[in-house]
Amino acid sequence: MAPVRLLRFIWFYISALLCLPSAGTAATSSALCRCLSGEACWPSASDFSRLAKQVSQPLIRPLPPASPCYPISHPSGDCDEVHRLWSDAGWRANQSGAMQGAVFETYVFKNGTLDACFMNTALGVPCGQGSVPVVGVDARSEADIQAAVRFAASHNLRLVVKNTGHDLFGRSMARGSFIIWTHNMKNITFHDKFTPAGAAKAETYDYAITLGAGVQWQEAYEAVDAKNRVLVGGLAPGGTVGAAGGWVLGGGHSILSPSFGLGVDNVLQFTVITSDGKRHIANAHQNADLFFALRGGGGGTYGVVTAVTYRTHPNLPLITAVLSAVTDSPTPNEPLQKLFADLVGVTPSLSDAGWAGFTSTSLNATTGSLSMSMLYILLNGTEDQANKSIGPFLASARALSASAGSALQLQTATTIPVGSFFAWYNAFFPQTITSGTSGALGSWLLPRDVVEHEPDRVAKTLLPLTELTMLMAGGGAVSQPDPSAMGLNPAWRKALLHTVFATGWAEGTPLRVIDELIDVLKRNMTTLRALAPNSGAYFNEVSCTPTNAQEPADPQNVRPVT
């Protein structure tokens, strides 16, 4: 591979270019020297015919998910199904032309007009291809990927890689592009003993698991649970996020991270196809520079990962803490402010006690009421330990609600013992959330020292943020590795909280209104970053609308990759 520089914050600026599919950032091949569909350089039908003979499946022609509803006069497919399943993450994951965020399926021209295919046919917008790739390979093997990469390289095509479409940058879509769809690479291999390639025979890891590029977390969790093990992985609607793709390549946070580390901390080995079409095994003994880069440097940056081998861990019981509260106000009222401030105040001590989890706020569009929910786990903890650590906070929440009346109605505030992580995952984690929406997010990693020494300031900054999620996914095992050991943003090693907030809009919303929402998000990002200016962002959930602040590269994460 050509020499590159792995810089601490380079992804922050790259993401600003990739997040918005528009003519101003990724429209013309002259800007990025890639050939797009419709241009004279585009491969001929005979070129594609030759490619089709080299791969195991027919070439795919991705379509926008709403295309069955068009033409309006005589729909080409089952439009009722589109409306029924539009927000179903699994339905979207199973389509080569769909993203979990519909905004990335659209395309904005320089004059502000759109090329899109909206589910809402009443908008009167013709169904266009938007940013959905036009042709590609349904990869079922490494040989399929090698053929696709070589074809794209020989014709100088814009190449995208997609599994489930959960990418919050929209990197799995690009107008006029050629796609490698890895979704059907579902191989799962469990190793009673695993020795990385190139390692001494004495270096073995018990109960490792190798996941193909198309395996999703639900499938991975089922596989390790059958072996009475657990795996550090993501939480997503229906477990639809890919387990061996962008999630881990960007770092991979998990509710199990404080106990066992981030996803990148648990990788033993990658198999990857690089831009020259060659297959490489990357681990601590072979292609160590590539192994460094792949652990946090971003999905698709250094090649197409075909498989990842992870450590697994003992299947332990846990205690879960659940809190749900509803207010009578669309904005944070005084009782909610007190409840949230109390939680932020005890967060460092909860982390020390072994707790991990997330707290979210949301506005009910029907009632206009703001609510707050909390879901934490204490792995291998006892009820006595739970009562001593998180019990006082839950008791104070109950007392606060009792005195607040309708201003803060506490629906639940309790702890429950659960036999295993997978049992907890199936019973408590919400398996359905809204996909297929359009919006933007902001996020920032908050170091422990900020949360510990300025809890009131942190609480006052976070609570007003719309659709807030505060993840206690740092600390513990996350803080232990050397920050310079891999391509991961070093800010993770000091972080206690990963904070995310969002804004959204409906199909057909005027660009002027969207710009106004983005301006509010930018201002909130500035306020959030001011809490810890020298921290950073999680690659996979970094804001697409960065502020004007500039950070220097961190010398300890500058490394040549050859």
Coordinates of C-alpha atoms in Angstrom, one line a residue:
M1 CA 0.0 0.0 0.0
A2 CA 1.1 3.5 -0.6
P3 CA 2.4 5.3 2.6
V4 CA -0.3 7.0 4.5
R5 CA -0.4 9.0 7.8
L6 CA -2.6 7.8 10.5
L7 CA -3.5 11.0 12.4
R8 CA -5.5 11.3 15.6
F9 CA -8.2 13.6 14.2
I10 CA -8.0 13.2 10.4
W11 CA -11.3 11.3 10.4
F12 CA -13.0 14.3 12.0
Y13 CA -12.4 16.3 8.9
I14 CA -12.8 13.5 6.4
S15 CA -16.2 12.8 7.8
A16 CA -17.3 16.4 7.2
L17 CA -16.7 15.7 3.5
L18 CA -18.3 12.3 3.5
C19 CA -21.4 12.9 5.5
L20 CA -23.4 15.0 3.1
P21 CA -24.0 13.4 -0.3
S22 CA -24.0 16.5 -2.5
A23 CA -22.4 18.0 -5.5
G24 CA -20.3 20.2 -3.3
T25 CA -18.5 17.3 -1.7
A26 CA -18.6 14.2 -3.8
A27 CA -20.3 14.7 -7.1
T28 CA -17.7 15.1 -9.8
S29 CA -15.1 12.6 -10.8
S30 CA -12.8 15.6 -11.5
A31 CA -12.6 16.4 -7.8
L32 CA -11.7 12.9 -6.7
C33 CA -10.4 11.4 -10.0
R34 CA -13.0 8.6 -10.0
C35 CA -15.1 7.4 -12.9
L36 CA -18.9 7.7 -12.3
S37 CA -21.9 6.1 -14.0
G38 CA -23.0 8.1 -17.0
E39 CA -19.5 9.3 -17.9
A40 CA -17.6 8.3 -21.0
C41 CA -15.1 6.4 -18.8
W42 CA -17.8 4.1 -17.4
P43 CA -17.2 0.4 -18.2
S44 CA -19.1 -1.1 -21.1
A45 CA -21.7 -3.8 -21.0
S46 CA -19.1 -6.3 -22.2
D47 CA -16.8 -5.2 -19.4
F48 CA -19.5 -6.0 -16.9
S49 CA -20.2 -9.3 -18.6
R50 CA -16.6 -10.3 -18.1
L51 CA -16.8 -9.4 -14.5
A52 CA -20.0 -11.4 -14.0
K53 CA -18.1 -14.5 -15.2
Q54 CA -15.5 -14.0 -12.4
V55 CA -17.9 -13.8 -9.5
S56 CA -20.2 -16.4 -7.9
Q57 CA -23.4 -14.4 -8.0
P58 CA -25.1 -12.3 -10.7
L59 CA -24.2 -8.7 -10.6
I60 CA -26.6 -6.6 -8.5
R61 CA -28.3 -3.4 -9.6
P62 CA -29.3 -1.7 -6.3
L63 CA -32.5 0.3 -6.2
P64 CA -33.7 2.9 -3.7
P65 CA -36.0 1.1 -1.2
A66 CA -39.0 3.3 -2.2
S67 CA -38.7 2.4 -5.9
P68 CA -41.5 -0.2 -5.8
C69 CA -43.9 2.7 -5.2
Y70 CA -43.0 4.2 -8.6
P71 CA -44.2 5.1 -11.2
I72 CA -47.2 6.4 -9.1
S73 CA -49.7 5.5 -11.8
H74 CA -48.7 1.8 -11.8
P75 CA -46.2 0.9 -9.0
S76 CA -43.5 -1.5 -10.0
G77 CA -43.7 -3.5 -6.8
D78 CA -45.4 -3.9 -3.4
C79 CA -45.7 -0.3 -2.2
D80 CA -47.8 -1.4 0.8
E81 CA -44.8 -3.4 2.0
V82 CA -42.6 -0.4 1.6
H83 CA -44.9 1.7 3.8
R84 CA -45.2 -1.1 6.4
L85 CA -41.5 -1.9 6.7
W86 CA -39.9 1.5 6.0
S87 CA -38.6 1.9 9.5
D88 CA -37.7 -1.8 9.9
A89 CA -33.9 -2.1 10.3
G90 CA -33.8 -5.7 9.2
W91 CA -35.8 -5.0 6.0
R92 CA -33.3 -2.2 5.2
A93 CA -30.3 -4.3 6.0
N94 CA -31.3 -6.9 3.6
Q95 CA -31.4 -4.5 0.6
S96 CA -28.2 -3.5 -1.3
G97 CA -29.7 -0.1 -2.1
A98 CA -31.0 0.9 1.4
M99 CA -29.3 2.7 4.2
Q100 CA -30.6 2.8 7.8
G101 CA -30.6 6.6 7.5
A102 CA -32.7 7.5 4.4
V103 CA -30.9 10.9 4.1
F104 CA -27.9 9.1 2.7
E105 CA -29.9 7.7 -0.2
T106 CA -30.6 11.1 -1.5
Y107 CA -28.4 13.5 -3.5
V108 CA -28.2 17.3 -3.5
F109 CA -27.1 19.1 -6.6
K110 CA -25.1 22.4 -6.4
N111 CA -28.3 24.4 -7.3
G112 CA -30.1 22.9 -4.2
T113 CA -32.3 20.5 -6.1
L114 CA -32.6 16.8 -5.1
D115 CA -32.3 13.5 -6.7
A116 CA -34.1 11.1 -4.5
C117 CA -36.8 8.4 -4.2
F118 CA -39.2 9.3 -1.4
M119 CA -41.6 6.9 0.2
N120 CA -44.1 9.9 0.3
T121 CA -45.2 9.9 -3.3
A122 CA -47.5 12.9 -2.6
L123 CA -44.4 15.1 -2.7
G124 CA -44.5 14.8 -6.4
V125 CA -40.8 14.2 -6.7
P126 CA -39.8 11.6 -9.4
C127 CA -38.0 8.5 -8.2
G128 CA -34.3 8.9 -8.9
Q129 CA -31.3 6.8 -8.1
G130 CA -30.0 9.5 -5.7
S131 CA -26.8 8.4 -4.0
V132 CA -27.6 4.7 -4.3
P133 CA -24.8 2.8 -6.2
V134 CA -25.8 1.6 -9.7
V135 CA -24.1 -1.8 -10.0
G136 CA -21.9 -4.1 -8.0
V137 CA -21.0 -7.5 -6.6
D138 CA -23.0 -9.6 -4.2
A139 CA -19.9 -11.0 -2.5
R140 CA -20.0 -14.5 -1.0
S141 CA -16.3 -15.2 -0.9
E142 CA -12.9 -13.5 -0.8
A143 CA -12.4 -14.3 -4.5
D144 CA -15.6 -12.3 -5.2
I145 CA -14.2 -9.3 -3.4
Q146 CA -10.8 -9.6 -5.1
A147 CA -12.4 -9.7 -8.5
A148 CA -14.6 -6.6 -7.6
V149 CA -11.7 -4.6 -6.2
R150 CA -9.5 -5.3 -9.2
F151 CA -12.3 -4.4 -11.6
A152 CA -12.9 -1.1 -9.8
A153 CA -9.2 -0.3 -9.8
S154 CA -8.7 -1.1 -13.4
H155 CA -11.6 1.2 -14.4
N156 CA -10.9 3.8 -11.8
L157 CA -14.4 3.5 -10.3
R158 CA -15.7 5.1 -7.2
L159 CA -16.0 2.0 -4.9
V160 CA -18.2 1.7 -1.8
V161 CA -18.5 -1.2 0.6
K162 CA -21.8 -2.0 2.4
N163 CA -23.1 -4.7 4.7
T164 CA -26.2 -3.4 6.6
G165 CA -26.2 0.3 5.9
H166 CA -25.8 1.4 9.5
D167 CA -22.9 3.8 8.6
L168 CA -23.7 7.2 10.1
F169 CA -21.4 8.9 7.6
G170 CA -23.2 7.5 4.6
R171 CA -19.9 6.0 3.4
S172 CA -21.8 2.9 2.1
M173 CA -23.5 5.0 -0.6
A174 CA -22.0 7.3 -3.3
R175 CA -23.7 8.6 -6.4
G176 CA -22.7 6.8 -9.6
S177 CA -20.6 4.3 -7.7
F178 CA -19.7 0.6 -7.8
I179 CA -20.6 -1.4 -4.7
I180 CA -19.2 -4.5 -2.9
W181 CA -22.1 -5.8 -0.9
T182 CA -20.7 -8.1 1.9
H183 CA -24.1 -8.8 3.6
N184 CA -24.2 -12.5 2.6
M185 CA -20.7 -13.4 3.9
K186 CA -22.2 -15.2 7.0
N187 CA -19.4 -17.6 7.9
I188 CA -19.0 -18.2 11.7
T189 CA -16.1 -20.3 13.0
F190 CA -15.6 -21.0 16.7
H191 CA -12.1 -22.0 17.8
D192 CA -11.5 -23.9 21.0
K193 CA -7.9 -22.9 20.6
F194 CA -6.7 -20.1 18.3
T195 CA -3.2 -19.2 17.3
P196 CA -2.8 -16.0 15.2
A197 CA -1.0 -16.5 11.9
G198 CA 2.8 -16.1 12.3
A199 CA 2.7 -16.5 16.1
A200 CA 4.6 -19.1 18.1
K201 CA 2.6 -22.3 18.7
A202 CA 2.6 -21.5 22.4
E203 CA 0.6 -18.4 21.8
T204 CA -3.0 -19.6 22.0
Y205 CA -6.3 -18.0 22.9
D206 CA -9.2 -20.1 24.2
Y207 CA -12.6 -19.9 22.7
A208 CA -12.0 -17.3 19.9
I209 CA -14.5 -16.7 17.2
T210 CA -14.1 -15.7 13.5
L211 CA -16.9 -13.8 11.9
G212 CA -17.4 -13.2 8.2
A213 CA -17.9 -9.7 6.9
G214 CA -21.7 -10.1 6.7
V215 CA -22.4 -11.4 10.2
Q216 CA -24.6 -9.2 12.3
W217 CA -24.6 -8.9 16.1
Q218 CA -27.8 -11.0 16.6
E219 CA -26.2 -13.9 14.7
A220 CA -22.9 -13.4 16.6
Y221 CA -24.5 -13.3 20.0
E222 CA -26.5 -16.4 19.3
A223 CA -23.3 -18.2 18.2
V224 CA -21.3 -17.4 21.3
D225 CA -24.2 -17.9 23.7
A226 CA -24.5 -21.5 22.3
K227 CA -20.9 -22.0 23.5
N228 CA -21.7 -20.3 26.9
R229 CA -19.5 -17.3 26.1
V230 CA -20.0 -13.6 25.5
L231 CA -18.6 -11.3 22.9
V232 CA -18.0 -7.5 23.1
G233 CA -20.4 -6.1 20.6
G234 CA -22.9 -3.5 19.7
L235 CA -26.5 -2.9 20.7
A236 CA -28.8 -2.2 17.7
P237 CA -32.4 -2.7 16.6
G238 CA -32.8 -6.4 16.0
G239 CA -29.0 -6.8 16.3
T240 CA -28.7 -5.7 12.7
V241 CA -25.3 -3.9 12.9
G242 CA -22.5 -5.7 11.2
A243 CA -20.1 -7.4 13.6
A244 CA -17.1 -7.5 11.4
G245 CA -17.1 -4.3 9.5
G246 CA -17.4 -0.6 10.2
W247 CA -18.3 -1.1 13.9
V248 CA -15.0 -2.6 14.9
L249 CA -12.9 -0.7 12.3
G250 CA -14.0 2.6 13.9
G251 CA -13.4 1.3 17.5
G252 CA -16.5 -0.5 18.5
H253 CA -18.1 0.6 21.8
S254 CA -20.2 -1.8 23.8
I255 CA -22.1 -1.9 27.1
L256 CA -19.5 -4.7 27.9
S257 CA -16.5 -2.4 27.1
P258 CA -15.9 -1.2 30.7
S259 CA -15.5 -4.9 31.6
F260 CA -13.6 -6.3 28.5
G261 CA -12.5 -3.3 26.4
L262 CA -13.6 -1.9 23.1
G263 CA -14.2 -4.0 20.0
V264 CA -10.6 -3.1 18.8
D265 CA -9.2 -4.3 22.1
N266 CA -10.7 -7.7 21.5
V267 CA -9.5 -8.3 17.9
L268 CA -6.9 -11.0 17.4
Q269 CA -6.7 -11.0 13.7
F270 CA -8.2 -9.5 10.5
T271 CA -8.4 -10.9 7.0
V272 CA -8.4 -8.0 4.5
I273 CA -8.4 -7.4 0.7
T274 CA -6.3 -4.3 -0.1
S275 CA -6.7 -2.0 -3.1
D276 CA -4.4 -4.1 -5.2
G277 CA -6.8 -7.1 -4.8
K278 CA -4.3 -9.0 -2.6
R279 CA -5.4 -10.9 0.5
H280 CA -3.6 -10.1 3.8
I281 CA -3.8 -11.5 7.3
A282 CA -3.1 -8.7 9.8
N283 CA -2.3 -9.3 13.5
A284 CA 0.4 -8.5 16.0
H285 CA 2.8 -10.8 14.1
Q286 CA 2.0 -10.3 10.4
N287 CA 1.3 -6.9 8.8
A288 CA 1.5 -5.3 12.2
D289 CA 1.2 -1.8 10.6
L290 CA -2.0 -2.8 8.9
F291 CA -3.2 -4.3 12.2
F292 CA -2.5 -1.0 13.9
A293 CA -4.4 1.0 11.3
L294 CA -7.5 -1.3 11.1
R295 CA -8.1 -1.0 14.8
G296 CA -9.8 2.3 14.8
G297 CA -8.7 3.8 11.5
G298 CA -12.2 3.5 9.9
G299 CA -14.2 1.2 7.7
G300 CA -13.0 0.8 4.2
T301 CA -10.0 3.1 4.7
Y302 CA -7.3 0.5 4.2
G303 CA -9.1 -2.3 2.4
V304 CA -12.2 -4.6 2.5
V305 CA -12.2 -6.7 5.7
T306 CA -13.5 -10.1 5.0
A307 CA -13.3 -11.7 8.5
V308 CA -12.4 -10.7 12.0
T309 CA -11.3 -13.0 14.8
Y310 CA -12.3 -11.9 18.3
R311 CA -11.6 -13.0 21.9
T312 CA -14.7 -14.2 23.7
H313 CA -15.3 -14.1 27.5
P314 CA -17.0 -16.1 30.2
N315 CA -20.8 -16.0 30.2
L316 CA -21.5 -14.2 33.5
P317 CA -24.7 -13.3 35.3
L318 CA -25.5 -9.7 35.8
I319 CA -27.6 -7.2 37.6
T320 CA -29.5 -4.6 35.5
A321 CA -30.7 -1.3 36.7
V322 CA -33.8 0.2 35.0
L323 CA -35.2 3.7 35.4
S324 CA -37.9 5.4 33.4
A325 CA -39.3 8.8 34.1
V326 CA -41.8 11.1 32.3
T327 CA -42.3 14.8 32.8
D328 CA -45.2 17.1 32.1
S329 CA -43.0 19.5 30.0
P330 CA -41.5 19.5 26.5
T331 CA -38.3 20.9 28.0
P332 CA -36.2 19.9 31.1
N333 CA -38.1 21.0 34.2
E334 CA -36.6 21.4 37.6
P335 CA -37.3 17.8 38.9
L336 CA -35.8 16.3 35.7
Q337 CA -32.8 18.6 36.0
K338 CA -32.3 17.4 39.6
L339 CA -32.6 13.8 38.6
F340 CA -30.2 14.1 35.7
A341 CA -27.6 16.1 37.7
D342 CA -27.8 13.5 40.5
L343 CA -27.0 10.8 37.9
V344 CA -24.1 12.6 36.4
G345 CA -22.8 13.3 39.9
V346 CA -22.7 9.6 40.8
T347 CA -21.4 8.4 37.4
P348 CA -17.7 8.2 38.4
S349 CA -18.5 6.1 41.5
L350 CA -20.9 3.9 39.4
S351 CA -18.1 3.3 37.0
D352 CA -15.7 2.4 39.8
A353 CA -18.3 -0.1 41.1
G354 CA -18.4 -1.8 37.6
W355 CA -21.6 -0.4 36.2
A356 CA -22.0 0.4 32.5
G357 CA -24.9 1.5 30.4
F358 CA -26.8 4.4 28.8
T359 CA -29.3 7.1 29.6
S360 CA -31.5 8.7 27.0
T361 CA -34.0 11.5 26.7
S362 CA -36.7 11.8 24.1
L363 CA -39.7 13.9 23.4
N364 CA -43.1 12.2 22.8
A365 CA -44.5 13.9 19.7
T366 CA -48.1 13.0 20.7
T367 CA -48.1 14.2 24.3
G368 CA -45.3 16.8 24.1
S369 CA -43.7 15.3 27.2
L370 CA -40.0 14.9 27.7
S371 CA -38.9 11.6 29.2
M372 CA -35.7 10.0 30.5
S373 CA -34.8 6.4 30.6
M374 CA -31.7 4.6 32.0
L375 CA -30.5 1.0 31.4
Y376 CA -27.3 -0.1 33.2
I377 CA -25.7 -3.4 33.9
L378 CA -23.3 -4.7 36.6
L379 CA -21.6 -7.7 35.2
N380 CA -21.0 -10.6 37.7
G381 CA -22.3 -8.4 40.4
T382 CA -24.5 -9.3 43.4
E383 CA -27.8 -7.8 44.5
D384 CA -26.0 -6.6 47.6
Q385 CA -23.3 -4.8 45.6
A386 CA -26.0 -3.3 43.4
N387 CA -28.0 -2.0 46.4
K388 CA -24.9 -0.4 47.9
S389 CA -23.7 1.3 44.6
I390 CA -26.7 2.3 42.6
G391 CA -29.4 1.8 45.2
P392 CA -29.0 5.2 46.8
F393 CA -29.5 7.0 43.5
L394 CA -32.6 4.9 42.7
A395 CA -34.0 5.7 46.2
S396 CA -33.4 9.4 45.7
A397 CA -35.1 9.2 42.3
R398 CA -38.2 7.6 43.9
A399 CA -38.2 10.3 46.6
L400 CA -37.9 13.1 44.1
S401 CA -40.8 11.7 42.0
A402 CA -43.0 11.4 45.1
S403 CA -42.5 15.1 45.9
A404 CA -42.7 16.3 42.3
G405 CA -46.2 15.0 41.4
S406 CA -47.0 15.2 37.7
A407 CA -43.8 17.1 37.0
L408 CA -41.8 13.9 37.3
Q409 CA -43.6 10.6 37.2
L410 CA -41.3 7.6 37.8
Q411 CA -42.6 4.6 36.0
T412 CA -39.8 2.3 37.3
A413 CA -36.6 2.5 39.2
T414 CA -35.3 -0.9 40.2
T415 CA -32.6 -3.5 39.9
I416 CA -33.2 -7.0 38.5
P417 CA -30.8 -10.0 38.5
V418 CA -30.4 -11.7 35.0
G419 CA -28.7 -15.0 34.3
S420 CA -26.6 -13.9 31.3
F421 CA -25.8 -11.1 28.9
F422 CA -27.7 -12.7 26.1
A423 CA -30.8 -13.2 28.3
W424 CA -30.5 -9.5 29.3
Y425 CA -30.1 -8.4 25.7
N426 CA -33.2 -10.3 24.5
A427 CA -35.3 -9.2 27.5
F428 CA -34.3 -5.6 28.1
F429 CA -32.7 -4.0 25.1
P430 CA -35.3 -2.4 22.8
Q431 CA -35.3 -4.5 19.6
T432 CA -37.1 -2.0 17.4
I433 CA -36.3 1.6 16.9
T434 CA -37.0 3.9 14.0
S435 CA -34.8 3.5 10.9
G436 CA -35.3 5.1 7.6
T437 CA -35.3 8.6 9.0
S438 CA -33.3 11.6 8.0
G439 CA -31.3 13.7 10.4
A440 CA -27.9 14.6 11.8
L441 CA -26.1 14.0 15.0
G442 CA -23.5 15.5 17.3
S443 CA -21.2 13.7 19.7
W444 CA -18.2 14.0 21.9
L445 CA -16.2 11.9 24.3
L446 CA -16.1 13.3 27.9
P447 CA -13.0 12.4 30.0
R448 CA -13.5 11.2 33.5
D449 CA -11.8 14.2 35.1
V450 CA -14.4 16.6 33.6
V451 CA -17.3 14.4 34.8
E452 CA -15.8 14.0 38.2
H453 CA -14.8 17.6 38.8
E454 CA -17.5 19.5 37.0
P455 CA -20.7 17.4 37.2
D456 CA -23.1 20.3 37.4
R457 CA -21.6 21.9 34.3
V458 CA -21.7 18.6 32.4
A459 CA -25.4 18.0 33.4
K460 CA -26.5 21.5 32.5
T461 CA -24.8 21.2 29.1
L462 CA -26.1 17.8 28.2
L463 CA -29.7 17.7 29.3
P464 CA -31.0 20.4 26.9
L465 CA -29.6 18.5 23.9
T466 CA -32.3 16.9 21.8
E467 CA -32.6 13.1 21.6
L468 CA -29.6 12.8 24.0
T469 CA -27.9 9.5 24.7
M470 CA -25.3 9.4 27.4
L471 CA -23.3 6.2 27.2
M472 CA -21.1 5.1 30.1
A473 CA -19.0 2.9 27.8
G474 CA -15.6 4.2 28.8
G475 CA -13.4 3.7 31.9
G476 CA -12.5 0.3 33.4
A477 CA -10.9 -1.9 30.7
V478 CA -11.2 0.8 28.1
S479 CA -8.8 3.0 29.9
Q480 CA -6.1 0.3 30.3
P481 CA -4.4 -0.1 26.9
D482 CA -1.6 2.2 25.7
P483 CA -3.3 5.0 23.7
S484 CA -0.6 4.7 21.0
A485 CA -1.0 0.9 20.6
M486 CA -3.5 1.2 17.7
G487 CA -5.2 3.6 15.3
L488 CA -8.1 4.3 17.7
N489 CA -8.7 7.9 18.7
P490 CA -6.6 8.1 22.0
A491 CA -9.4 10.2 23.5
W492 CA -11.2 6.9 24.3
R493 CA -8.5 6.0 26.8
K494 CA -9.5 8.9 29.0
A495 CA -13.2 9.0 28.3
L496 CA -15.8 8.0 30.7
L497 CA -18.9 9.1 28.7
H498 CA -19.7 9.0 25.0
T499 CA -22.4 11.6 24.5
V500 CA -24.6 11.7 21.4
F501 CA -27.5 14.0 20.4
A502 CA -29.5 14.3 17.2
T503 CA -31.9 16.3 15.1
G504 CA -34.2 15.1 12.4
W505 CA -36.6 16.1 9.6
A506 CA -39.3 14.6 7.5
E507 CA -39.0 13.7 3.8
G508 CA -39.4 16.7 1.6
T509 CA -38.4 19.2 4.3
P510 CA -37.1 22.4 2.5
L511 CA -33.3 22.8 2.6
R512 CA -33.7 26.1 4.3
V513 CA -35.4 24.4 7.3
I514 CA -32.7 21.7 7.3
D515 CA -30.0 24.3 7.3
E516 CA -31.6 26.0 10.3
L517 CA -31.7 22.7 12.2
I518 CA -28.1 22.0 11.3
D519 CA -27.1 25.5 12.6
V520 CA -28.7 24.7 16.0
L521 CA -26.8 21.4 16.0
K522 CA -23.5 23.2 15.3
R523 CA -24.1 25.6 18.1
N524 CA -24.8 22.8 20.5
M525 CA -21.7 21.0 19.3
T526 CA -19.6 24.1 20.2
T527 CA -21.1 24.1 23.7
L528 CA -20.6 20.3 24.1
R529 CA -17.0 20.4 22.9
A530 CA -16.2 23.3 25.3
L531 CA -16.6 20.8 28.2
A532 CA -13.4 19.0 27.0
P533 CA -11.8 20.9 24.1
N534 CA -8.8 18.5 24.1
S535 CA -10.9 15.3 23.9
G536 CA -12.2 13.9 20.6
A537 CA -15.0 12.0 19.0
Y538 CA -15.9 8.4 18.3
F539 CA -15.1 7.7 14.7
N540 CA -18.4 5.9 13.9
E541 CA -20.6 8.6 15.5
V542 CA -18.7 11.8 14.9
S543 CA -20.7 14.8 13.9
C544 CA -21.0 15.4 10.2
T545 CA -21.1 19.2 11.0
P546 CA -17.9 20.0 12.8
T547 CA -17.4 23.3 14.4
N548 CA -14.6 25.7 13.4
A549 CA -12.3 24.5 16.1
Q550 CA -9.1 22.8 14.9
E551 CA -7.2 20.2 16.7
P552 CA -3.6 19.3 16.0
A553 CA -2.6 15.7 15.3
D554 CA -1.5 13.7 18.3
P555 CA 2.1 12.7 17.7
Q556 CA 1.7 9.4 19.5
N557 CA -0.9 8.3 16.9
V558 CA 1.1 9.3 13.8
R559 CA 2.5 6.2 12.2
P560 CA 3.5 5.3 8.7
V561 CA 1.6 2.4 7.2
T562 CA 3.5 0.8 4.3

